[in-house]
PDB file of C-alpha atoms in Angstrom:
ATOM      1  CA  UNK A 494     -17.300  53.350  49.322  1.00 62.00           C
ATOM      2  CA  UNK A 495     -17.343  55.748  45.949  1.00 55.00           C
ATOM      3  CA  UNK A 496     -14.872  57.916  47.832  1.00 57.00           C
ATOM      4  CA  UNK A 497     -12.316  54.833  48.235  1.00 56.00           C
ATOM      5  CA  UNK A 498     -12.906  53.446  44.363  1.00 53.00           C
ATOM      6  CA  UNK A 499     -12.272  56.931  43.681  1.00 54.00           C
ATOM      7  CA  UNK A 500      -9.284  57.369  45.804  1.00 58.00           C
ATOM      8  CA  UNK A 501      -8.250  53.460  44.417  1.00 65.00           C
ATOM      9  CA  UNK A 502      -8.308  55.191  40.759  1.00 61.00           C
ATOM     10  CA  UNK A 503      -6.622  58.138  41.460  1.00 67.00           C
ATOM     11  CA  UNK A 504      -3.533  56.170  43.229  1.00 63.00           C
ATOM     12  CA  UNK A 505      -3.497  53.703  39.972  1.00 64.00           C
ATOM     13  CA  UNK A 506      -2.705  55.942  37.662  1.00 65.00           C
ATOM     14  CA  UNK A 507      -0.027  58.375  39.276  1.00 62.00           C
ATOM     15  CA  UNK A 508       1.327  54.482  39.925  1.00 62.00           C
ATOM     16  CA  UNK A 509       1.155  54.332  36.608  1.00 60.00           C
ATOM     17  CA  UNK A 510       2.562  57.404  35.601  1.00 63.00           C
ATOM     18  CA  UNK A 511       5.707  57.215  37.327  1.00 57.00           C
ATOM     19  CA  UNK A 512       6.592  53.701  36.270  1.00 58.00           C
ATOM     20  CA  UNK A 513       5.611  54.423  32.605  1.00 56.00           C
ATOM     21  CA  UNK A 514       8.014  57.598  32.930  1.00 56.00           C
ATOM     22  CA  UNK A 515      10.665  55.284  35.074  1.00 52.00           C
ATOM     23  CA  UNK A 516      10.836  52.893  32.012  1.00 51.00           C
ATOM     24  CA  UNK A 517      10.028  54.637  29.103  1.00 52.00           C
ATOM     25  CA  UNK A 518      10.838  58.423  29.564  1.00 56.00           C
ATOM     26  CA  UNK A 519       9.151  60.995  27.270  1.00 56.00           C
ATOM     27  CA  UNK A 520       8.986  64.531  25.907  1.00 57.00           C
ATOM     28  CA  UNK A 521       7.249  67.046  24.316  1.00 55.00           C
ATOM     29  CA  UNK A 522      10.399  68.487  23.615  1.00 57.00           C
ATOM     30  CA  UNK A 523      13.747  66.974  21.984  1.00 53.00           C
ATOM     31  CA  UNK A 524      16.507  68.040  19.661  1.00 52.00           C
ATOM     32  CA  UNK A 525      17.605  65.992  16.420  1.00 49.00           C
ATOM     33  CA  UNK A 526      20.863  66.772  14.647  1.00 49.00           C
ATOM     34  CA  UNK A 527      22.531  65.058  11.947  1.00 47.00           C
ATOM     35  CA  UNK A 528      25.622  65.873   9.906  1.00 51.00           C
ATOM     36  CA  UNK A 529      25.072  67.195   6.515  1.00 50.00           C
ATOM     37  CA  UNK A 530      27.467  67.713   3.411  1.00 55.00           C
ATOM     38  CA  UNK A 531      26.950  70.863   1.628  1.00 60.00           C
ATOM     39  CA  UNK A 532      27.294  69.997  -2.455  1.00 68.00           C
ATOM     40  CA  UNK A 533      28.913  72.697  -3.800  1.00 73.00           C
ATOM     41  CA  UNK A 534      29.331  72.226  -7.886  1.00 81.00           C
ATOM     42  CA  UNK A 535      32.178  74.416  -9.267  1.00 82.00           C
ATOM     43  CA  UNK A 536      30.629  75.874 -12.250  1.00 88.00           C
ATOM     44  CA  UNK A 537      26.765  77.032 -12.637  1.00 88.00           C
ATOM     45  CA  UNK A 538      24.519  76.459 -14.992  1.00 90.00           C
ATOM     46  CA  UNK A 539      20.902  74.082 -15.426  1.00 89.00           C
ATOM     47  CA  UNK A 540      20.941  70.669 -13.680  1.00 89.00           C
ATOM     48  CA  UNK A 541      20.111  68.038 -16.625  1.00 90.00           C
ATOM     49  CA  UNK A 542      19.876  64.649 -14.937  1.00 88.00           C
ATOM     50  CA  UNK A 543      20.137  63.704 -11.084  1.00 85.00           C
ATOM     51  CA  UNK A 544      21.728  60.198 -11.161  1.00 85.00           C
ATOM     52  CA  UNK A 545      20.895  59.435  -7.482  1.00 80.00           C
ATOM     53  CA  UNK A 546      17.575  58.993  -5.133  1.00 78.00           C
ATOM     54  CA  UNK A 547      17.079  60.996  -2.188  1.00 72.00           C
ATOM     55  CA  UNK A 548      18.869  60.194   1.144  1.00 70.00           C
ATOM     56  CA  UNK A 549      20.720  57.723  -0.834  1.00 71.00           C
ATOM     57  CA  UNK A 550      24.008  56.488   0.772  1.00 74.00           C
ATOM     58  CA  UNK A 551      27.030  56.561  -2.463  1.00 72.00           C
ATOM     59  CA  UNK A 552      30.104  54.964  -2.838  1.00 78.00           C
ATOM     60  CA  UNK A 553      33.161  58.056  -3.004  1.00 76.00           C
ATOM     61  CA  UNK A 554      33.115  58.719  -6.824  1.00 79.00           C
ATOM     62  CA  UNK A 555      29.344  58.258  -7.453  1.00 84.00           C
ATOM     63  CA  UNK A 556      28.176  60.765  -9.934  1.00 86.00           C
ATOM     64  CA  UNK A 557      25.373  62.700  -8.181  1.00 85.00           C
ATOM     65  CA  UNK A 558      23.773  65.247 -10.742  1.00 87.00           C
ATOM     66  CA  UNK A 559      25.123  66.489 -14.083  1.00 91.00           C
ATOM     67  CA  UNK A 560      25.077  70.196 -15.173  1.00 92.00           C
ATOM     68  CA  UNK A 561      23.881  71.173 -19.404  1.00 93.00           C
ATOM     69  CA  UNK A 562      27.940  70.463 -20.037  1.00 93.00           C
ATOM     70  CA  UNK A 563      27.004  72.154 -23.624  1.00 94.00           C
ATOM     71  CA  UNK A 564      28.138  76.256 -23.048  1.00 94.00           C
ATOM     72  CA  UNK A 565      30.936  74.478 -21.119  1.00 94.00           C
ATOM     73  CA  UNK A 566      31.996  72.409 -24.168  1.00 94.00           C
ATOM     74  CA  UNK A 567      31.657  75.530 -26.423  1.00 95.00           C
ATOM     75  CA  UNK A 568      34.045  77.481 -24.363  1.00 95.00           C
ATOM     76  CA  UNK A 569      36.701  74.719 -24.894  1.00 95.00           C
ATOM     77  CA  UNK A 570      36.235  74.644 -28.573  1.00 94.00           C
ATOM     78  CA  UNK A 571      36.715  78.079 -28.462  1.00 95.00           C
ATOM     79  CA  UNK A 572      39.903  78.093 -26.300  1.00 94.00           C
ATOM     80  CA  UNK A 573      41.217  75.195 -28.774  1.00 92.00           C
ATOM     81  CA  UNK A 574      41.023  77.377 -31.671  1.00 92.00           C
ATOM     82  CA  UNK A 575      42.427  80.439 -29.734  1.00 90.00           C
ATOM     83  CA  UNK A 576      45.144  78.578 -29.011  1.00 87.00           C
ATOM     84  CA  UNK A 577      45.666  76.951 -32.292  1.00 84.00           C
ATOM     85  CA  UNK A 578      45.815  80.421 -33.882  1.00 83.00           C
ATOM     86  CA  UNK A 579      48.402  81.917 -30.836  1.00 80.00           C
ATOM     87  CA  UNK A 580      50.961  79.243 -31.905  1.00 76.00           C
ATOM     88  CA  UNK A 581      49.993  79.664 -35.732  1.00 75.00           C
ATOM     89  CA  UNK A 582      54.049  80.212 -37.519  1.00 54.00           C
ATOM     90  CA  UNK A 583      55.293  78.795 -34.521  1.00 61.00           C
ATOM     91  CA  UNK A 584      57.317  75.065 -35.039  1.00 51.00           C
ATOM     92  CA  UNK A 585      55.235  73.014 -32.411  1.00 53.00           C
ATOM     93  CA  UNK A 586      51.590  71.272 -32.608  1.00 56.00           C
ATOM     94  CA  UNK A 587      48.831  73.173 -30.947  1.00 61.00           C
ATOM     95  CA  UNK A 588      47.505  69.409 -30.346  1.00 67.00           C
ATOM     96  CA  UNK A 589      50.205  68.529 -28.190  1.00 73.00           C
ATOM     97  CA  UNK A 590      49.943  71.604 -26.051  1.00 74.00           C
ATOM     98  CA  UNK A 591      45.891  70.809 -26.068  1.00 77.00           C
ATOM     99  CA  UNK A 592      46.587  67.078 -24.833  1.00 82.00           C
ATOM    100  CA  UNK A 593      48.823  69.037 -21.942  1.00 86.00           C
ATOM    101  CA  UNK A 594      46.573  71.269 -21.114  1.00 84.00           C
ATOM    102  CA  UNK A 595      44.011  68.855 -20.454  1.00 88.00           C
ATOM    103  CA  UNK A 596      45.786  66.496 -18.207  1.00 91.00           C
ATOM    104  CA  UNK A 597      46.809  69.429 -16.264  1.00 92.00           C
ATOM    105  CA  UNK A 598      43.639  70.152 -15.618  1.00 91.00           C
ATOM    106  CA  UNK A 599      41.910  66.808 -14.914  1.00 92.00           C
ATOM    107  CA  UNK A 600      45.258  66.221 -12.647  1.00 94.00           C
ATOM    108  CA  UNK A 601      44.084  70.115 -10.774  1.00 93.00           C
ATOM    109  CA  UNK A 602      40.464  68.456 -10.310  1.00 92.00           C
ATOM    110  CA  UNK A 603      41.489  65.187  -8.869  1.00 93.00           C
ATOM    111  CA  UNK A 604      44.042  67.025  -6.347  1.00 94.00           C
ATOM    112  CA  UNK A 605      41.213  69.052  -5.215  1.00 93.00           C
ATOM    113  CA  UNK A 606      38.656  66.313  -5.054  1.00 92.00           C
ATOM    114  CA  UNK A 607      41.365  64.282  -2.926  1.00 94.00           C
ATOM    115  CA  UNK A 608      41.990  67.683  -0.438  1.00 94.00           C
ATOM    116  CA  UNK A 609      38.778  67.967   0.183  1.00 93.00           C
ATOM    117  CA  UNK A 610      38.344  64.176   0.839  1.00 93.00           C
ATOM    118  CA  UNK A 611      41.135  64.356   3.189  1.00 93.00           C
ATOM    119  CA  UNK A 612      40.174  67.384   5.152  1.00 93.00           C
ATOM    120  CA  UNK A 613      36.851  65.965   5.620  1.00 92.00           C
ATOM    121  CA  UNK A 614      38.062  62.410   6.517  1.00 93.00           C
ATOM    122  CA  UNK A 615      40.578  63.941   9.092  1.00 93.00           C
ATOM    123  CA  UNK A 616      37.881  65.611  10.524  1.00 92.00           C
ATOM    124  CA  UNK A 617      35.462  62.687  11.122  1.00 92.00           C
ATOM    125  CA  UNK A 618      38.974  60.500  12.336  1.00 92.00           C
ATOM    126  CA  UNK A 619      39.158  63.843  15.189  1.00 92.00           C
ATOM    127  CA  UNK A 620      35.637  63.156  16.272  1.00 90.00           C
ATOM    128  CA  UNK A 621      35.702  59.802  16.403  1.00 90.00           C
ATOM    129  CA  UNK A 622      33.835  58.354  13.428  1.00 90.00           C
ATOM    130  CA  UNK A 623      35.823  57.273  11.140  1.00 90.00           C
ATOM    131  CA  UNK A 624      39.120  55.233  11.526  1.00 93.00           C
ATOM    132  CA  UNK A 625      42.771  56.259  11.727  1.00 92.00           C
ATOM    133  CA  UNK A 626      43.099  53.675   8.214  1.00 92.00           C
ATOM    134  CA  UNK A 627      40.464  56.263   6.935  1.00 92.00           C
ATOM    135  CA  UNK A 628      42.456  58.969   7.116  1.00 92.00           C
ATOM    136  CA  UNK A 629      45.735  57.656   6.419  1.00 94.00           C
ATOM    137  CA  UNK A 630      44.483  56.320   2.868  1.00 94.00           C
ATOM    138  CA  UNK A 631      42.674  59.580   2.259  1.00 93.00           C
ATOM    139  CA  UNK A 632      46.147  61.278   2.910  1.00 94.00           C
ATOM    140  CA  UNK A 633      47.791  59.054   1.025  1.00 94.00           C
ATOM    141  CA  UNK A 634      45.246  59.510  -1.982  1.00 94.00           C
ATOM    142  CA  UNK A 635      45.942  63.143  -2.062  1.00 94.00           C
ATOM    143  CA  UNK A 636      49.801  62.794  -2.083  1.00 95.00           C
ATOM    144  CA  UNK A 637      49.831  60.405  -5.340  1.00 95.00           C
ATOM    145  CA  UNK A 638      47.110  63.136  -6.673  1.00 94.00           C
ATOM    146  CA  UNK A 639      49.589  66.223  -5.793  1.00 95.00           C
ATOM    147  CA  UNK A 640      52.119  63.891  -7.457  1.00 94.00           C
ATOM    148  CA  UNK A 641      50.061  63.516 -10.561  1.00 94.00           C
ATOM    149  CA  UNK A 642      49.248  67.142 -10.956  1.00 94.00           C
ATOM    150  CA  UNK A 643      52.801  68.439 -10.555  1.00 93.00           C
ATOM    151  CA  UNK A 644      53.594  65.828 -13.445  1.00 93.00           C
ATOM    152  CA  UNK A 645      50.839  66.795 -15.807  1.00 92.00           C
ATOM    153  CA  UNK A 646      52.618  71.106 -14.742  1.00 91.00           C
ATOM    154  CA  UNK A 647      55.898  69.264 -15.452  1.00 90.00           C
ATOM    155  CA  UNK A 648      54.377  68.005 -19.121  1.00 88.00           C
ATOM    156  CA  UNK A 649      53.061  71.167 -19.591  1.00 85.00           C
ATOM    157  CA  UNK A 650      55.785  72.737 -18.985  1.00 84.00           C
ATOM    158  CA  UNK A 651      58.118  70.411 -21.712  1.00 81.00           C
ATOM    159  CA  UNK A 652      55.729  71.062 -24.445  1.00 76.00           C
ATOM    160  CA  UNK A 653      56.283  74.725 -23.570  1.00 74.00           C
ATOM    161  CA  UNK A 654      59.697  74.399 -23.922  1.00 73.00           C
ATOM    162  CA  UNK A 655      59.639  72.605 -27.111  1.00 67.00           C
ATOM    163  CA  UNK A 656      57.990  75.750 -28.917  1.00 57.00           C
ATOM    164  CA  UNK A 657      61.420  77.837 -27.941  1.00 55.00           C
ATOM    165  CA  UNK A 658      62.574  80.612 -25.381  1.00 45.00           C
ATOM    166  CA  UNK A 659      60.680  83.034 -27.514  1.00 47.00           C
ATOM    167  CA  UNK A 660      57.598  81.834 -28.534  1.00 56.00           C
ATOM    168  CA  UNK A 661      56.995  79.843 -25.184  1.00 53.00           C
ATOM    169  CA  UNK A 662      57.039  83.398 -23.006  1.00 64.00           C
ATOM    170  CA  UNK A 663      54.781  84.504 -25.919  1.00 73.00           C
ATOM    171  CA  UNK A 664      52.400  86.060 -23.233  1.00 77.00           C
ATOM    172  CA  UNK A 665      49.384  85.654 -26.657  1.00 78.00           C
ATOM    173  CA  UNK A 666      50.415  81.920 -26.207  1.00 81.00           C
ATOM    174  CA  UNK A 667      50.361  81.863 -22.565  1.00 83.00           C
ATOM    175  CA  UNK A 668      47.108  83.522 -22.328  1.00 87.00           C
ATOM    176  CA  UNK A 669      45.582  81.107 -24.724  1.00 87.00           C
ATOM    177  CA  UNK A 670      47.230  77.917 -22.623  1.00 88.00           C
ATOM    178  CA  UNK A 671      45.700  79.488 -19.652  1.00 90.00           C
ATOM    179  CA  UNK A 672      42.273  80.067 -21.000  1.00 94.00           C
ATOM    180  CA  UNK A 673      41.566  76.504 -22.451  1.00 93.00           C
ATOM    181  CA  UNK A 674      42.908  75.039 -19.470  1.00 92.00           C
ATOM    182  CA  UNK A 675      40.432  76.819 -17.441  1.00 94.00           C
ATOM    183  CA  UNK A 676      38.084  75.701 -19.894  1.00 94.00           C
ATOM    184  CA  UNK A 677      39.011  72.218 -19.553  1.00 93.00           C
ATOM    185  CA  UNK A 678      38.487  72.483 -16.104  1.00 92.00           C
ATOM    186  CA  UNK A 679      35.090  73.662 -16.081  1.00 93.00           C
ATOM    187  CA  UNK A 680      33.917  71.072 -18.226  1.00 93.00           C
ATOM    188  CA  UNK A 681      35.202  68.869 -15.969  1.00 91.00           C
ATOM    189  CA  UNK A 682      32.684  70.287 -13.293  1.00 91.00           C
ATOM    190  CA  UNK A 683      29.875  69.642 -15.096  1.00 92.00           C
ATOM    191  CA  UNK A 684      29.592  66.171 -12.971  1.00 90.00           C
ATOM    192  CA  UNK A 685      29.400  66.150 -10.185  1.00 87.00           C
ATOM    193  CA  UNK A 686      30.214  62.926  -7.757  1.00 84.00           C
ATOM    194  CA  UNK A 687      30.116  62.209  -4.044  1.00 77.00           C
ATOM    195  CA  UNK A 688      33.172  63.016  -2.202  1.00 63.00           C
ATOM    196  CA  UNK A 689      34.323  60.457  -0.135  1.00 49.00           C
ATOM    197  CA  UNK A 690      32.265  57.088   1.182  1.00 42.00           C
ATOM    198  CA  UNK A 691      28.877  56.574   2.532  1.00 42.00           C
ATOM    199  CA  UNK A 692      27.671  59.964   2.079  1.00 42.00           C
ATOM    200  CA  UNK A 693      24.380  60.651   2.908  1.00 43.00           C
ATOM    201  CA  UNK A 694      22.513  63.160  -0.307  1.00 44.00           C
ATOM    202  CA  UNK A 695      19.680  64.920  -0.442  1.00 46.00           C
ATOM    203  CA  UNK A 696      19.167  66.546  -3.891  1.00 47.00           C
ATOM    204  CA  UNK A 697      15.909  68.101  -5.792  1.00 45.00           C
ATOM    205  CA  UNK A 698      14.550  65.898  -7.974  1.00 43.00           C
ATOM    206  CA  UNK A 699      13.730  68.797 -10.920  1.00 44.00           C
ATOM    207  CA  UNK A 700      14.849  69.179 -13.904  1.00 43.00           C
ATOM    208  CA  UNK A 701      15.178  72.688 -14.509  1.00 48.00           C
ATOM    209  CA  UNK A 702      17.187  72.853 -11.305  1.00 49.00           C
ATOM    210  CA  UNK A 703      20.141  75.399 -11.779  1.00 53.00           C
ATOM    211  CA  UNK A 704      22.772  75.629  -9.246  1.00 50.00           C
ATOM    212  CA  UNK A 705      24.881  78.690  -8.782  1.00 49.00           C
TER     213      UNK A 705
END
Protein backbone atom coordinates (compact mmCIF):
# COMPACT_ATOMS: atom_id res chain seq x y z
CA UNK A 1 0.00 0.00 0.00
CA UNK A 2 3.12 2.57 0.90
CA UNK A 3 4.69 1.28 -2.30
CA UNK A 4 1.50 2.46 -4.46
CA UNK A 5 1.09 6.07 -2.43
CA UNK A 6 4.61 6.20 -3.21
CA UNK A 7 4.42 5.24 -6.77
CA UNK A 8 0.91 7.67 -6.80
CA UNK A 9 3.45 10.63 -5.71
CA UNK A 10 6.08 9.99 -7.87
CA UNK A 11 3.64 9.88 -11.12
CA UNK A 12 2.00 13.37 -9.76
CA UNK A 13 4.69 15.30 -9.98
CA UNK A 14 6.57 14.28 -13.32
CA UNK A 15 2.59 14.97 -14.34
CA UNK A 16 3.23 17.97 -13.04
CA UNK A 17 6.39 18.75 -14.37
CA UNK A 18 5.68 18.34 -17.87
CA UNK A 19 2.48 20.34 -17.92
CA UNK A 20 4.08 23.18 -15.85
CA UNK A 21 7.00 23.09 -18.58
CA UNK A 22 4.15 22.56 -21.51
CA UNK A 23 2.53 25.90 -20.35
CA UNK A 24 4.94 27.91 -18.82
CA UNK A 25 8.48 27.00 -20.18
CA UNK A 26 11.58 27.96 -18.13
CA UNK A 27 15.34 28.41 -17.93
CA UNK A 28 18.22 28.73 -16.07
CA UNK A 29 19.66 30.19 -18.94
CA UNK A 30 18.45 33.18 -21.34
CA UNK A 31 19.92 36.07 -23.25
CA UNK A 32 18.65 39.83 -22.94
CA UNK A 33 19.70 42.45 -25.47
CA UNK A 34 18.60 45.86 -25.91
CA UNK A 35 19.75 48.65 -28.20
CA UNK A 36 21.85 51.28 -26.70
CA UNK A 37 22.99 54.85 -27.94
CA UNK A 38 26.49 55.65 -27.23
CA UNK A 39 26.59 59.67 -26.07
CA UNK A 40 29.47 60.91 -27.44
CA UNK A 41 29.95 64.88 -26.39
CA UNK A 42 32.29 66.71 -28.84
CA UNK A 43 34.47 68.57 -26.56
CA UNK A 44 35.83 67.31 -22.96
CA UNK A 45 35.91 68.77 -19.99
CA UNK A 46 33.84 68.37 -16.19
CA UNK A 47 30.12 67.49 -16.41
CA UNK A 48 28.28 70.42 -14.33
CA UNK A 49 24.60 69.50 -14.28
CA UNK A 50 22.77 66.27 -15.72
CA UNK A 51 19.32 67.63 -16.76
CA UNK A 52 17.75 64.14 -17.14
CA UNK A 53 16.90 60.90 -14.78
CA UNK A 54 18.17 57.63 -15.55
CA UNK A 55 16.55 55.40 -18.26
CA UNK A 56 14.54 58.37 -19.02
CA UNK A 57 12.84 58.33 -22.49
CA UNK A 58 13.55 62.34 -24.23
CA UNK A 59 11.97 64.11 -26.78
CA UNK A 60 14.89 64.72 -29.94
CA UNK A 61 16.43 68.04 -28.68
CA UNK A 62 16.28 67.37 -24.90
CA UNK A 63 19.34 68.70 -23.26
CA UNK A 64 20.92 65.70 -21.47
CA UNK A 65 24.05 66.94 -19.41
CA UNK A 66 25.99 70.21 -19.69
CA UNK A 67 29.85 70.42 -19.71
CA UNK A 68 31.83 73.65 -17.28
CA UNK A 69 31.14 75.82 -20.77
CA UNK A 70 33.65 78.41 -18.88
CA UNK A 71 37.46 77.45 -20.62
CA UNK A 72 35.17 77.05 -23.68
CA UNK A 73 33.84 80.64 -23.39
CA UNK A 74 37.41 81.93 -22.68
CA UNK A 75 38.73 80.50 -25.83
CA UNK A 76 36.07 82.50 -27.81
CA UNK A 77 36.88 85.70 -26.12
CA UNK A 78 40.17 85.07 -27.01
CA UNK A 79 39.56 84.23 -30.72
CA UNK A 80 37.27 87.55 -30.77
CA UNK A 81 40.08 89.67 -29.86
CA UNK A 82 42.54 87.78 -32.19
CA UNK A 83 40.46 88.47 -34.75
CA UNK A 84 39.63 91.98 -33.93
CA UNK A 85 43.37 92.77 -33.95
CA UNK A 86 44.01 90.61 -37.57
CA UNK A 87 41.56 93.04 -39.28
CA UNK A 88 42.91 96.10 -37.13
CA UNK A 89 43.70 99.06 -40.38
CA UNK A 90 41.57 97.07 -42.39
CA UNK A 91 38.00 99.03 -43.66
CA UNK A 92 35.47 96.31 -42.36
CA UNK A 93 33.96 95.55 -38.69
CA UNK A 94 35.52 92.66 -36.90
CA UNK A 95 31.78 92.41 -35.42
CA UNK A 96 30.31 91.59 -38.56
CA UNK A 97 32.81 88.92 -39.41
CA UNK A 98 32.20 87.65 -35.53
CA UNK A 99 28.26 87.54 -36.15
CA UNK A 100 29.40 85.30 -39.45
CA UNK A 101 31.46 83.28 -37.89
CA UNK A 102 29.06 82.27 -35.44
CA UNK A 103 26.17 81.34 -37.58
CA UNK A 104 28.53 79.33 -39.54
CA UNK A 105 29.20 77.46 -36.88
CA UNK A 106 25.85 76.89 -35.11
CA UNK A 107 24.62 76.14 -38.94
CA UNK A 108 28.01 73.21 -38.94
CA UNK A 109 26.43 71.84 -35.52
CA UNK A 110 22.88 71.56 -36.57
CA UNK A 111 23.97 69.80 -40.03
CA UNK A 112 25.79 67.34 -38.01
CA UNK A 113 23.19 66.84 -35.35
CA UNK A 114 20.61 66.29 -38.36
CA UNK A 115 23.31 63.55 -40.19
CA UNK A 116 23.56 61.78 -37.44
CA UNK A 117 19.74 61.80 -36.81
CA UNK A 118 19.26 60.62 -40.23
CA UNK A 119 21.78 57.87 -40.35
CA UNK A 120 20.42 56.55 -37.24
CA UNK A 121 16.71 56.89 -38.26
CA UNK A 122 17.50 55.13 -41.66
CA UNK A 123 18.89 52.52 -39.82
CA UNK A 124 16.00 51.71 -37.42
CA UNK A 125 13.45 52.31 -40.85
CA UNK A 126 16.03 49.08 -42.39
CA UNK A 127 15.24 46.98 -39.38
CA UNK A 128 11.95 47.58 -39.09
CA UNK A 129 11.31 49.92 -36.17
CA UNK A 130 10.72 52.94 -37.12
CA UNK A 131 8.52 54.18 -40.09
CA UNK A 132 9.33 55.09 -43.69
CA UNK A 133 7.63 58.94 -42.50
CA UNK A 134 10.55 58.63 -39.91
CA UNK A 135 13.06 58.62 -42.15
CA UNK A 136 11.82 60.69 -44.82
CA UNK A 137 11.40 63.76 -42.29
CA UNK A 138 14.78 63.00 -40.78
CA UNK A 139 16.14 63.29 -44.45
CA UNK A 140 14.36 66.06 -45.08
CA UNK A 141 15.61 67.79 -41.74
CA UNK A 142 19.13 67.37 -42.79
CA UNK A 143 18.64 68.84 -46.35
CA UNK A 144 17.09 72.31 -44.99
CA UNK A 145 20.15 71.99 -42.32
CA UNK A 146 22.85 71.44 -45.30
CA UNK A 147 20.88 74.33 -46.82
CA UNK A 148 21.32 76.51 -43.80
CA UNK A 149 24.97 75.83 -43.34
CA UNK A 150 26.00 76.47 -46.95
CA UNK A 151 24.11 79.92 -46.40
CA UNK A 152 25.71 80.89 -43.14
CA UNK A 153 29.58 79.67 -45.67
CA UNK A 154 27.83 81.86 -48.28
CA UNK A 155 27.52 84.92 -45.47
CA UNK A 156 30.75 84.23 -44.45
CA UNK A 157 32.03 84.33 -47.39
CA UNK A 158 30.32 88.12 -48.37
CA UNK A 159 31.69 89.63 -45.29
CA UNK A 160 35.02 88.28 -46.54
CA UNK A 161 34.65 89.88 -49.56
CA UNK A 162 33.66 93.14 -48.22
CA UNK A 163 37.20 93.55 -46.44
CA UNK A 164 38.87 93.45 -50.22
CA UNK A 165 40.92 90.96 -52.49
CA UNK A 166 43.85 91.73 -50.29
CA UNK A 167 43.04 91.81 -46.92
CA UNK A 168 40.34 88.95 -47.26
CA UNK A 169 43.28 86.25 -48.46
CA UNK A 170 45.13 87.87 -45.49
CA UNK A 171 46.10 84.25 -44.37
CA UNK A 172 46.62 86.38 -40.34
CA UNK A 173 42.85 87.11 -41.02
CA UNK A 174 41.94 83.78 -42.19
CA UNK A 175 43.62 82.06 -39.43
CA UNK A 176 41.90 84.20 -36.91
CA UNK A 177 38.24 83.53 -38.78
CA UNK A 178 39.13 79.95 -38.55
CA UNK A 179 40.14 79.84 -34.96
CA UNK A 180 37.05 81.64 -33.39
CA UNK A 181 34.88 79.70 -35.48
CA UNK A 182 36.22 76.61 -34.06
CA UNK A 183 35.80 78.23 -30.91
CA UNK A 184 32.30 78.97 -31.48
CA UNK A 185 31.77 75.59 -32.19
CA UNK A 186 33.04 74.11 -29.16
CA UNK A 187 31.07 76.18 -27.03
CA UNK A 188 28.36 75.03 -28.74
CA UNK A 189 29.20 71.41 -27.46
CA UNK A 190 29.11 72.18 -24.15
CA UNK A 191 25.25 70.86 -24.20
CA UNK A 192 24.58 68.25 -24.96
CA UNK A 193 20.85 66.99 -26.16
CA UNK A 194 19.29 63.72 -27.24
CA UNK A 195 19.52 62.97 -30.81
CA UNK A 196 16.51 62.02 -32.28
CA UNK A 197 13.01 60.78 -30.41
CA UNK A 198 12.32 58.45 -27.64
CA UNK A 199 15.77 57.73 -26.76
CA UNK A 200 16.37 55.66 -24.05
CA UNK A 201 19.63 57.41 -21.52
CA UNK A 202 21.48 56.16 -19.04
CA UNK A 203 23.89 58.79 -17.58
CA UNK A 204 25.97 59.04 -14.08
CA UNK A 205 24.39 60.99 -11.82
CA UNK A 206 27.93 62.79 -10.40
CA UNK A 207 28.95 65.83 -10.47
CA UNK A 208 32.49 65.78 -10.99
CA UNK A 209 31.82 63.54 -13.97
CA UNK A 210 34.29 64.50 -16.87
CA UNK A 211 33.83 63.08 -20.21
CA UNK A 212 36.61 62.78 -22.70
Amino acid sequence: MVLLVVLMLIGGILYWTVASDHHAPGSSRGIVSANVAQISPRVSGRVIAVETEDNAILEAGAVLFRIDPRPFEIAVETARASLAQAVQGVAASSAQLEAVQAQVAQARVAAEDARATATRTASLFERGITTAAARDQAQAALDTAEAALAAAEANAEGARQQLGSSDASNPQIRSAELALEQAEYDLLGTTVVAGRVSEVVEIGRRRNLRVN
